mmCIF file of N, CA and C in Angstrom:
data_model
loop_
_atom_site.group_PDB
_atom_site.id
_atom_site.type_symbol
_atom_site.label_atom_id
_atom_site.label_comp_id
_atom_site.label_asym_id
_atom_site.label_seq_id
_atom_site.Cartn_x
_atom_site.Cartn_y
_atom_site.Cartn_z
ATOM 1 N N SER A 1 52.499 63.913 86.345
ATOM 2 C CA SER A 1 53.534 64.772 86.906
ATOM 3 C C SER A 1 53.121 66.233 86.724
ATOM 4 N N ARG A 2 53.633 67.040 87.610
ATOM 5 C CA ARG A 2 53.304 68.462 87.610
ATOM 6 C C ARG A 2 53.912 69.183 86.418
ATOM 7 N N ARG A 3 53.146 70.016 85.775
ATOM 8 C CA ARG A 3 53.620 70.816 84.665
ATOM 9 C C ARG A 3 53.300 72.272 84.941
ATOM 10 N N VAL A 4 54.230 73.168 84.548
ATOM 11 C CA VAL A 4 54.044 74.593 84.839
ATOM 12 C C VAL A 4 54.376 75.416 83.598
ATOM 13 N N ARG A 5 53.890 76.629 83.578
ATOM 14 C CA ARG A 5 54.189 77.557 82.532
ATOM 15 C C ARG A 5 55.444 78.356 82.894
ATOM 16 N N ILE A 6 55.898 79.214 82.000
ATOM 17 C CA ILE A 6 57.190 79.867 82.175
ATOM 18 C C ILE A 6 57.270 80.740 83.424
ATOM 19 N N GLY A 7 56.187 81.441 83.769
ATOM 20 C CA GLY A 7 56.204 82.282 84.971
ATOM 21 C C GLY A 7 56.442 81.458 86.229
ATOM 22 N N GLU A 8 55.775 80.331 86.340
ATOM 23 C CA GLU A 8 55.968 79.463 87.492
ATOM 24 C C GLU A 8 57.347 78.817 87.473
ATOM 25 N N ALA A 9 57.837 78.484 86.269
ATOM 26 C CA ALA A 9 59.167 77.889 86.130
ATOM 27 C C ALA A 9 60.220 78.922 86.554
ATOM 28 N N ALA A 10 59.992 80.167 86.183
ATOM 29 C CA ALA A 10 60.910 81.219 86.572
ATOM 30 C C ALA A 10 60.935 81.384 88.077
ATOM 31 N N ALA A 11 59.758 81.418 88.692
ATOM 32 C CA ALA A 11 59.682 81.562 90.144
ATOM 33 C C ALA A 11 60.356 80.384 90.859
ATOM 34 N N ALA A 12 60.160 79.189 90.328
ATOM 35 C CA ALA A 12 60.712 77.987 90.955
ATOM 36 C C ALA A 12 62.221 77.890 90.808
ATOM 37 N N SER A 13 62.751 78.503 89.767
ATOM 38 C CA SER A 13 64.190 78.378 89.503
ATOM 39 C C SER A 13 64.994 79.632 89.906
ATOM 40 N N GLY A 14 64.294 80.746 90.132
ATOM 41 C CA GLY A 14 65.039 81.968 90.464
ATOM 42 C C GLY A 14 65.563 82.701 89.236
ATOM 43 N N LEU A 15 65.055 82.317 88.054
ATOM 44 C CA LEU A 15 65.448 82.969 86.813
ATOM 45 C C LEU A 15 64.289 83.805 86.298
ATOM 46 N N GLU A 16 64.604 84.780 85.480
ATOM 47 C CA GLU A 16 63.567 85.576 84.833
ATOM 48 C C GLU A 16 63.056 84.819 83.586
ATOM 49 N N PRO A 17 61.806 85.015 83.212
ATOM 50 C CA PRO A 17 61.297 84.345 82.008
ATOM 51 C C PRO A 17 62.135 84.687 80.766
ATOM 52 N N ALA A 18 62.571 85.913 80.644
ATOM 53 C CA ALA A 18 63.391 86.295 79.490
ATOM 54 C C ALA A 18 64.713 85.538 79.477
ATOM 55 N N THR A 19 65.249 85.278 80.653
ATOM 56 C CA THR A 19 66.524 84.536 80.753
ATOM 57 C C THR A 19 66.281 83.074 80.349
ATOM 58 N N ILE A 20 65.173 82.507 80.753
ATOM 59 C CA ILE A 20 64.864 81.141 80.355
ATOM 60 C C ILE A 20 64.726 81.053 78.833
ATOM 61 N N ARG A 21 64.006 82.002 78.237
ATOM 62 C CA ARG A 21 63.851 82.020 76.780
ATOM 63 C C ARG A 21 65.201 82.155 76.099
ATOM 64 N N PHE A 22 66.076 82.998 76.644
ATOM 65 C CA PHE A 22 67.426 83.163 76.094
ATOM 66 C C PHE A 22 68.206 81.850 76.157
ATOM 67 N N TYR A 23 68.173 81.179 77.281
ATOM 68 C CA TYR A 23 68.895 79.899 77.411
ATOM 69 C C TYR A 23 68.374 78.881 76.442
ATOM 70 N N GLU A 24 67.090 78.867 76.182
ATOM 71 C CA GLU A 24 66.514 77.949 75.204
ATOM 72 C C GLU A 24 66.957 78.346 73.806
ATOM 73 N N ALA A 25 66.914 79.612 73.458
ATOM 74 C CA ALA A 25 67.319 80.067 72.146
ATOM 75 C C ALA A 25 68.790 79.793 71.861
ATOM 76 N N GLU A 26 69.627 79.842 72.906
ATOM 77 C CA GLU A 26 71.061 79.623 72.760
ATOM 78 C C GLU A 26 71.441 78.138 72.834
ATOM 79 N N GLY A 27 70.436 77.284 73.013
ATOM 80 C CA GLY A 27 70.720 75.847 73.040
ATOM 81 C C GLY A 27 71.301 75.364 74.358
ATOM 82 N N ILE A 28 71.233 76.172 75.383
ATOM 83 C CA ILE A 28 71.719 75.759 76.696
ATOM 84 C C ILE A 28 70.708 74.838 77.350
ATOM 85 N N LEU A 29 69.456 75.128 77.147
ATOM 86 C CA LEU A 29 68.371 74.286 77.610
ATOM 87 C C LEU A 29 67.561 73.814 76.403
ATOM 88 N N PRO A 30 67.047 72.604 76.465
ATOM 89 C CA PRO A 30 66.201 72.152 75.375
ATOM 90 C C PRO A 30 64.874 72.916 75.368
ATOM 91 N N GLU A 31 64.300 73.028 74.186
ATOM 92 C CA GLU A 31 62.984 73.639 74.110
ATOM 93 C C GLU A 31 61.979 72.760 74.884
ATOM 94 N N PRO A 32 61.178 73.387 75.729
ATOM 95 C CA PRO A 32 60.208 72.552 76.474
ATOM 96 C C PRO A 32 59.040 72.173 75.561
ATOM 97 N N LYS A 33 58.259 71.248 76.084
ATOM 98 C CA LYS A 33 57.034 70.876 75.351
ATOM 99 C C LYS A 33 56.132 72.121 75.323
ATOM 100 N N ARG A 34 55.171 72.091 74.446
ATOM 101 C CA ARG A 34 54.218 73.194 74.329
ATOM 102 C C ARG A 34 52.810 72.676 74.556
ATOM 103 N N THR A 35 51.977 73.569 75.121
ATOM 104 C CA THR A 35 50.566 73.215 75.276
ATOM 105 C C THR A 35 49.898 73.341 73.897
ATOM 106 N N ALA A 36 48.671 72.895 73.769
ATOM 107 C CA ALA A 36 47.942 73.001 72.527
ATOM 108 C C ALA A 36 47.836 74.453 72.040
ATOM 109 N N SER A 37 47.836 75.367 73.007
ATOM 110 C CA SER A 37 47.734 76.799 72.626
ATOM 111 C C SER A 37 49.099 77.440 72.442
ATOM 112 N N GLY A 38 50.183 76.655 72.533
ATOM 113 C CA GLY A 38 51.515 77.169 72.233
ATOM 114 C C GLY A 38 52.321 77.638 73.420
ATOM 115 N N TYR A 39 51.786 77.576 74.631
ATOM 116 C CA TYR A 39 52.537 77.987 75.804
ATOM 117 C C TYR A 39 53.626 76.970 76.149
ATOM 118 N N ARG A 40 54.750 77.473 76.632
ATOM 119 C CA ARG A 40 55.800 76.560 77.123
ATOM 120 C C ARG A 40 55.228 75.780 78.317
ATOM 121 N N ASP A 41 55.573 74.507 78.367
ATOM 122 C CA ASP A 41 55.008 73.626 79.373
ATOM 123 C C ASP A 41 56.165 72.828 80.021
ATOM 124 N N TYR A 42 56.578 73.258 81.219
ATOM 125 C CA TYR A 42 57.763 72.699 81.876
ATOM 126 C C TYR A 42 57.376 71.588 82.845
ATOM 127 N N ASP A 43 58.191 70.507 82.830
ATOM 128 C CA ASP A 43 57.979 69.432 83.788
ATOM 129 C C ASP A 43 59.095 69.479 84.868
ATOM 130 N N GLU A 44 59.092 68.517 85.743
ATOM 131 C CA GLU A 44 60.079 68.494 86.847
ATOM 132 C C GLU A 44 61.515 68.413 86.351
ATOM 133 N N ASP A 45 61.769 67.657 85.283
ATOM 134 C CA ASP A 45 63.115 67.583 84.714
ATOM 135 C C ASP A 45 63.568 68.979 84.211
ATOM 136 N N ASP A 46 62.654 69.694 83.556
ATOM 137 C CA ASP A 46 62.974 71.043 83.083
ATOM 138 C C ASP A 46 63.292 71.956 84.253
ATOM 139 N N LEU A 47 62.502 71.861 85.312
ATOM 140 C CA LEU A 47 62.739 72.683 86.513
ATOM 141 C C LEU A 47 64.079 72.362 87.147
ATOM 142 N N ARG A 48 64.414 71.085 87.203
ATOM 143 C CA ARG A 48 65.702 70.671 87.754
ATOM 144 C C ARG A 48 66.837 71.278 86.936
ATOM 145 N N ARG A 49 66.719 71.228 85.625
ATOM 146 C CA ARG A 49 67.784 71.802 84.764
ATOM 147 C C ARG A 49 67.830 73.332 84.929
ATOM 148 N N LEU A 50 66.708 73.994 85.052
ATOM 149 C CA LEU A 50 66.716 75.434 85.263
ATOM 150 C C LEU A 50 67.428 75.807 86.544
ATOM 151 N N ARG A 51 67.138 75.086 87.622
ATOM 152 C CA ARG A 51 67.820 75.361 88.902
ATOM 153 C C ARG A 51 69.299 75.058 88.773
ATOM 154 N N PHE A 52 69.641 74.015 88.040
ATOM 155 C CA PHE A 52 71.055 73.697 87.817
ATOM 156 C C PHE A 52 71.768 74.827 87.079
ATOM 157 N N VAL A 53 71.159 75.322 86.056
ATOM 158 C CA VAL A 53 71.755 76.428 85.262
ATOM 159 C C VAL A 53 71.920 77.671 86.139
ATOM 160 N N ARG A 54 70.913 77.990 86.904
ATOM 161 C CA ARG A 54 71.029 79.177 87.780
ATOM 162 C C ARG A 54 72.174 79.003 88.764
ATOM 163 N N ARG A 55 72.302 77.826 89.371
ATOM 164 C CA ARG A 55 73.387 77.591 90.323
ATOM 165 C C ARG A 55 74.737 77.626 89.658
ATOM 166 N N ALA A 56 74.842 77.050 88.474
ATOM 167 C CA ALA A 56 76.103 77.056 87.745
ATOM 168 C C ALA A 56 76.504 78.488 87.368
ATOM 169 N N ARG A 57 75.531 79.305 86.977
ATOM 170 C CA ARG A 57 75.810 80.712 86.670
ATOM 171 C C ARG A 57 76.209 81.466 87.948
ATOM 172 N N ASP A 58 75.550 81.159 89.064
ATOM 173 C CA ASP A 58 75.929 81.803 90.346
ATOM 174 C C ASP A 58 77.375 81.485 90.693
ATOM 175 N N LEU A 59 77.865 80.313 90.280
ATOM 176 C CA LEU A 59 79.257 79.931 90.538
ATOM 177 C C LEU A 59 80.205 80.533 89.507
ATOM 178 N N GLY A 60 79.666 81.266 88.540
ATOM 179 C CA GLY A 60 80.497 81.935 87.549
ATOM 180 C C GLY A 60 80.892 81.064 86.363
ATOM 181 N N LEU A 61 80.213 79.952 86.183
ATOM 182 C CA LEU A 61 80.573 79.053 85.083
ATOM 183 C C LEU A 61 80.051 79.626 83.768
ATOM 184 N N ALA A 62 80.803 79.384 82.715
ATOM 185 C CA ALA A 62 80.482 79.910 81.385
ATOM 186 C C ALA A 62 79.306 79.178 80.764
ATOM 187 N N LEU A 63 78.574 79.888 79.935
ATOM 188 C CA LEU A 63 77.406 79.297 79.282
ATOM 189 C C LEU A 63 77.792 78.118 78.385
ATOM 190 N N ASP A 64 78.932 78.200 77.711
ATOM 191 C CA ASP A 64 79.344 77.072 76.870
ATOM 192 C C ASP A 64 79.579 75.815 77.703
ATOM 193 N N ASP A 65 80.167 75.988 78.892
ATOM 194 C CA ASP A 65 80.388 74.845 79.774
ATOM 195 C C ASP A 65 79.078 74.297 80.289
ATOM 196 N N ILE A 66 78.159 75.173 80.632
ATOM 197 C CA ILE A 66 76.847 74.734 81.114
ATOM 198 C C ILE A 66 76.121 74.013 80.006
ATOM 199 N N ARG A 67 76.205 74.518 78.779
ATOM 200 C CA ARG A 67 75.580 73.880 77.620
ATOM 201 C C ARG A 67 76.105 72.415 77.515
ATOM 202 N N GLU A 68 77.428 72.269 77.658
ATOM 203 C CA GLU A 68 78.028 70.929 77.572
ATOM 204 C C GLU A 68 77.522 70.022 78.669
ATOM 205 N N MET A 69 77.405 70.544 79.886
ATOM 206 C CA MET A 69 76.913 69.724 81.000
ATOM 207 C C MET A 69 75.496 69.265 80.777
ATOM 208 N N ILE A 70 74.648 70.175 80.299
ATOM 209 C CA ILE A 70 73.254 69.836 80.043
ATOM 210 C C ILE A 70 73.161 68.818 78.909
ATOM 211 N N ALA A 71 73.994 68.975 77.880
ATOM 212 C CA ALA A 71 73.995 68.014 76.777
ATOM 213 C C ALA A 71 74.386 66.630 77.266
ATOM 214 N N MET A 72 75.390 66.586 78.143
ATOM 215 C CA MET A 72 75.786 65.301 78.707
ATOM 216 C C MET A 72 74.643 64.683 79.494
ATOM 217 N N ASP A 73 74.013 65.495 80.319
ATOM 218 C CA ASP A 73 72.882 65.009 81.133
ATOM 219 C C ASP A 73 71.757 64.505 80.225
ATOM 220 N N LEU A 74 71.413 65.249 79.208
ATOM 221 C CA LEU A 74 70.337 64.820 78.295
ATOM 222 C C LEU A 74 70.724 63.554 77.519
ATOM 223 N N GLY A 75 72.029 63.355 77.326
ATOM 224 C CA GLY A 75 72.501 62.166 76.647
ATOM 225 C C GLY A 75 72.668 60.970 77.561
ATOM 226 N N GLY A 76 72.302 61.129 78.841
ATOM 227 C CA GLY A 76 72.362 60.041 79.785
ATOM 228 C C GLY A 76 73.755 59.832 80.393
ATOM 229 N N GLU A 77 74.664 60.780 80.160
ATOM 230 C CA GLU A 77 76.014 60.668 80.711
ATOM 231 C C GLU A 77 76.180 61.647 81.872
ATOM 232 N N PRO A 78 76.497 61.164 83.063
ATOM 233 C CA PRO A 78 76.705 62.079 84.190
ATOM 234 C C PRO A 78 77.886 62.993 83.880
ATOM 235 N N PRO A 79 77.711 64.315 83.985
ATOM 236 C CA PRO A 79 78.781 65.239 83.658
ATOM 237 C C PRO A 79 79.764 65.499 84.804
ATOM 238 N N CYS A 80 79.692 64.690 85.856
ATOM 239 C CA CYS A 80 80.446 64.977 87.077
ATOM 240 C C CYS A 80 81.949 65.054 86.895
ATOM 241 N N SER A 81 82.546 64.160 86.121
ATOM 242 C CA SER A 81 83.999 64.212 85.918
ATOM 243 C C SER A 81 84.357 65.478 85.125
ATOM 244 N N TYR A 82 83.544 65.826 84.143
ATOM 245 C CA TYR A 82 83.753 67.066 83.388
ATOM 246 C C TYR A 82 83.650 68.251 84.328
ATOM 247 N N VAL A 83 82.648 68.264 85.183
ATOM 248 C CA VAL A 83 82.436 69.363 86.133
ATOM 249 C C VAL A 83 83.592 69.460 87.104
ATOM 250 N N ARG A 84 84.082 68.341 87.566
ATOM 251 C CA ARG A 84 85.196 68.342 88.533
ATOM 252 C C ARG A 84 86.399 69.097 87.969
ATOM 253 N N GLY A 85 86.804 68.757 86.739
ATOM 254 C CA GLY A 85 87.911 69.448 86.107
ATOM 255 C C GLY A 85 87.609 70.928 85.868
ATOM 256 N N LEU A 86 86.404 71.199 85.470
ATOM 257 C CA LEU A 86 85.965 72.575 85.222
ATOM 258 C C LEU A 86 86.041 73.407 86.500
ATOM 259 N N LEU A 87 85.586 72.862 87.615
ATOM 260 C CA LEU A 87 85.613 73.576 88.880
ATOM 261 C C LEU A 87 87.040 73.864 89.324
ATOM 262 N N GLU A 88 87.920 72.900 89.126
ATOM 263 C CA GLU A 88 89.325 73.118 89.489
ATOM 264 C C GLU A 88 89.949 74.237 88.643
ATOM 265 N N ARG A 89 89.675 74.222 87.331
ATOM 266 C CA ARG A 89 90.215 75.285 86.462
ATOM 267 C C ARG A 89 89.589 76.630 86.823
ATOM 268 N N HIS A 90 88.333 76.637 87.130
ATOM 269 C CA HIS A 90 87.645 77.894 87.479
ATOM 270 C C HIS A 90 88.223 78.467 88.771
ATOM 271 N N ALA A 91 88.463 77.596 89.748
ATOM 272 C CA ALA A 91 89.052 78.044 91.020
ATOM 273 C C ALA A 91 90.439 78.627 90.791
ATOM 274 N N GLU A 92 91.230 77.978 89.931
ATOM 275 C CA GLU A 92 92.581 78.499 89.604
ATOM 276 C C GLU A 92 92.499 79.861 88.922
ATOM 277 N N GLU A 93 91.528 80.030 88.040
ATOM 278 C CA GLU A 93 91.314 81.304 87.359
ATOM 279 C C GLU A 93 90.919 82.404 88.367
ATOM 280 N N ILE A 94 90.098 82.057 89.316
ATOM 281 C CA ILE A 94 89.688 83.019 90.346
ATOM 282 C C ILE A 94 90.918 83.392 91.196
ATOM 283 N N ASP A 95 91.749 82.426 91.545
ATOM 284 C CA ASP A 95 92.979 82.717 92.298
ATOM 285 C C ASP A 95 93.851 83.701 91.528
ATOM 286 N N ARG A 96 93.986 83.473 90.220
ATOM 287 C CA ARG A 96 94.799 84.371 89.385
ATOM 288 C C ARG A 96 94.211 85.766 89.368
ATOM 289 N N ARG A 97 92.900 85.848 89.188
ATOM 290 C CA ARG A 97 92.239 87.166 89.169
ATOM 291 C C ARG A 97 92.363 87.876 90.506
ATOM 292 N N ILE A 98 92.292 87.126 91.616
ATOM 293 C CA ILE A 98 92.452 87.739 92.948
ATOM 294 C C ILE A 98 93.863 88.336 93.062
ATOM 295 N N ARG A 99 94.874 87.595 92.613
ATOM 296 C CA ARG A 99 96.255 88.143 92.678
ATOM 297 C C ARG A 99 96.360 89.417 91.833
ATOM 298 N N GLU A 100 95.767 89.407 90.636
ATOM 299 C CA GLU A 100 95.778 90.600 89.785
ATOM 300 C C GLU A 100 95.071 91.765 90.464
ATOM 301 N N LEU A 101 93.923 91.486 91.087
ATOM 302 C CA LEU A 101 93.166 92.552 91.760
ATOM 303 C C LEU A 101 93.912 93.083 92.964
ATOM 304 N N GLU A 102 94.581 92.199 93.719
ATOM 305 C CA GLU A 102 95.379 92.660 94.860
ATOM 306 C C GLU A 102 96.522 93.552 94.409
ATOM 307 N N ALA A 103 97.181 93.198 93.303
ATOM 308 C CA ALA A 103 98.250 94.028 92.760
ATOM 309 C C ALA A 103 97.697 95.377 92.294
ATOM 310 N N LEU A 104 96.536 95.352 91.654
ATOM 311 C CA LEU A 104 95.907 96.601 91.204
ATOM 312 C C LEU A 104 95.533 97.464 92.401
ATOM 313 N N ARG A 105 94.999 96.855 93.447
ATOM 314 C CA ARG A 105 94.632 97.595 94.653
ATOM 315 C C ARG A 105 95.853 98.253 95.265
ATOM 316 N N ALA A 106 96.970 97.537 95.349
ATOM 317 C CA ALA A 106 98.213 98.124 95.905
ATOM 318 C C ALA A 106 98.692 99.308 95.044
ATOM 319 N N GLU A 107 98.578 99.147 93.734
ATOM 320 C CA GLU A 107 98.964 100.250 92.827
ATOM 321 C C GLU A 107 98.069 101.464 93.012
ATOM 322 N N LEU A 108 96.767 101.251 93.152
ATOM 323 C CA LEU A 108 95.822 102.351 93.364
ATOM 324 C C LEU A 108 96.073 103.040 94.688
ATOM 325 N N ASP A 109 96.329 102.245 95.756
ATOM 326 C CA ASP A 109 96.629 102.852 97.053
ATOM 327 C C ASP A 109 97.862 103.706 96.973
ATOM 328 N N SER A 110 98.895 103.224 96.302
ATOM 329 C CA SER A 110 100.143 103.958 96.158
ATOM 330 C C SER A 110 99.916 105.244 95.397
ATOM 331 N N LEU A 111 99.188 105.139 94.305
ATOM 332 C CA LEU A 111 98.875 106.334 93.481
ATOM 333 C C LEU A 111 98.051 107.332 94.286
ATOM 334 N N ALA A 112 97.064 106.867 95.055
ATOM 335 C CA ALA A 112 96.244 107.765 95.842
ATOM 336 C C ALA A 112 97.076 108.491 96.903
ATOM 337 N N ARG A 113 98.040 107.792 97.517
ATOM 338 C CA ARG A 113 98.908 108.442 98.505
ATOM 339 C C ARG A 113 99.749 109.531 97.857
ATOM 340 N N ARG A 114 100.329 109.208 96.687
ATOM 341 C CA ARG A 114 101.130 110.228 95.983
ATOM 342 C C ARG A 114 100.261 111.369 95.500
ATOM 343 N N ALA A 115 99.074 111.052 95.001
ATOM 344 C CA ALA A 115 98.186 112.080 94.433
ATOM 345 C C ALA A 115 97.698 113.045 95.518
ATOM 346 N N SER A 116 97.598 112.575 96.752
ATOM 347 C CA SER A 116 97.095 113.471 97.814
ATOM 348 C C SER A 116 98.054 114.629 98.094
ATOM 349 N N SER A 117 99.328 114.475 97.731
ATOM 350 C CA SER A 117 100.289 115.565 97.966
ATOM 351 C C SER A 117 100.551 116.388 96.715
ATOM 352 N N LEU A 118 99.916 116.079 95.629
ATOM 353 C CA LEU A 118 100.097 116.811 94.376
ATOM 354 C C LEU A 118 98.924 117.753 94.108
ATOM 355 N N SER A 119 99.209 118.831 93.462
ATOM 356 C CA SER A 119 98.143 119.809 93.194
ATOM 357 C C SER A 119 97.480 119.470 91.861
ATOM 358 N N ASP A 120 96.279 119.987 91.739
ATOM 359 C CA ASP A 120 95.597 119.885 90.440
ATOM 360 C C ASP A 120 96.253 120.874 89.505
ATOM 361 N N ARG A 121 96.440 120.486 88.263
ATOM 362 C CA ARG A 121 97.002 121.426 87.304
ATOM 363 C C ARG A 121 96.543 121.051 85.918
ATOM 364 N N ARG A 122 96.503 122.049 85.126
ATOM 365 C CA ARG A 122 96.133 121.860 83.699
ATOM 366 C C ARG A 122 97.437 121.827 82.925
ATOM 367 N N GLY A 123 97.565 120.854 82.044
ATOM 368 C CA GLY A 123 98.799 120.760 81.295
ATOM 369 C C GLY A 123 98.559 120.095 79.943
ATOM 370 N N GLU A 124 99.563 119.386 79.529
ATOM 371 C CA GLU A 124 99.518 118.742 78.210
ATOM 372 C C GLU A 124 98.914 117.352 78.276
ATOM 373 N N CYS A 125 98.402 116.986 79.401
ATOM 374 C CA CYS A 125 97.782 115.679 79.529
ATOM 375 C C CYS A 125 96.390 115.789 80.102
ATOM 376 N N VAL A 126 95.670 114.714 80.110
ATOM 377 C CA VAL A 126 94.309 114.760 80.673
ATOM 378 C C VAL A 126 94.379 114.961 82.172
ATOM 379 N N CYS A 127 95.155 114.134 82.865
ATOM 380 C CA CYS A 127 95.336 114.256 84.297
ATOM 381 C C CYS A 127 96.690 113.733 84.678
ATOM 382 N N HIS A 128 97.558 114.599 85.170
ATOM 383 C CA HIS A 128 98.916 114.211 85.470
ATOM 384 C C HIS A 128 98.983 113.164 86.610
ATOM 385 N N LEU A 129 97.935 113.084 87.417
ATOM 386 C CA LEU A 129 97.953 112.113 88.513
ATOM 387 C C LEU A 129 97.990 110.666 87.985
ATOM 388 N N ILE A 130 97.367 110.451 86.869
ATOM 389 C CA ILE A 130 97.362 109.113 86.278
ATOM 390 C C ILE A 130 98.468 108.944 85.252
ATOM 391 N N GLU A 131 98.651 109.923 84.422
ATOM 392 C CA GLU A 131 99.610 109.785 83.339
ATOM 393 C C GLU A 131 101.052 109.851 83.754
ATOM 394 N N ALA A 132 101.342 110.385 84.924
ATOM 395 C CA ALA A 132 102.720 110.506 85.395
ATOM 396 C C ALA A 132 103.212 109.221 86.048
ATOM 397 N N THR A 133 102.349 108.234 86.194
ATOM 398 C CA THR A 133 102.779 107.022 86.861
ATOM 399 C C THR A 133 103.344 106.003 85.911
#
């Protein structure tokens, strides 16, 4: 089977070598085999896991959750039911954050409209445009 060093593994997975080393140090990914000269030596399973981690991070999943999924996979247990629940909770959290951001945006728009009619002034506060709201 094909084996690659960290630079090739990084290119194949879309991760930086430093990120791969970090994931290994944090126990998110298992330490790869080493060559006789000490270089990391990645196989196809390692590359599959690296691509999985990158995709999970792209989806905004937490490292602790990814660590759990990888551990399940390494233990021979498909993590799909765990992932299903995780994705549902993550989507709900995103919906909550969107609502919060929409409320913040409305507040900023309102403040900007009011601020456009107020003059700049020096007073007992840092900026009356923010502190007066």
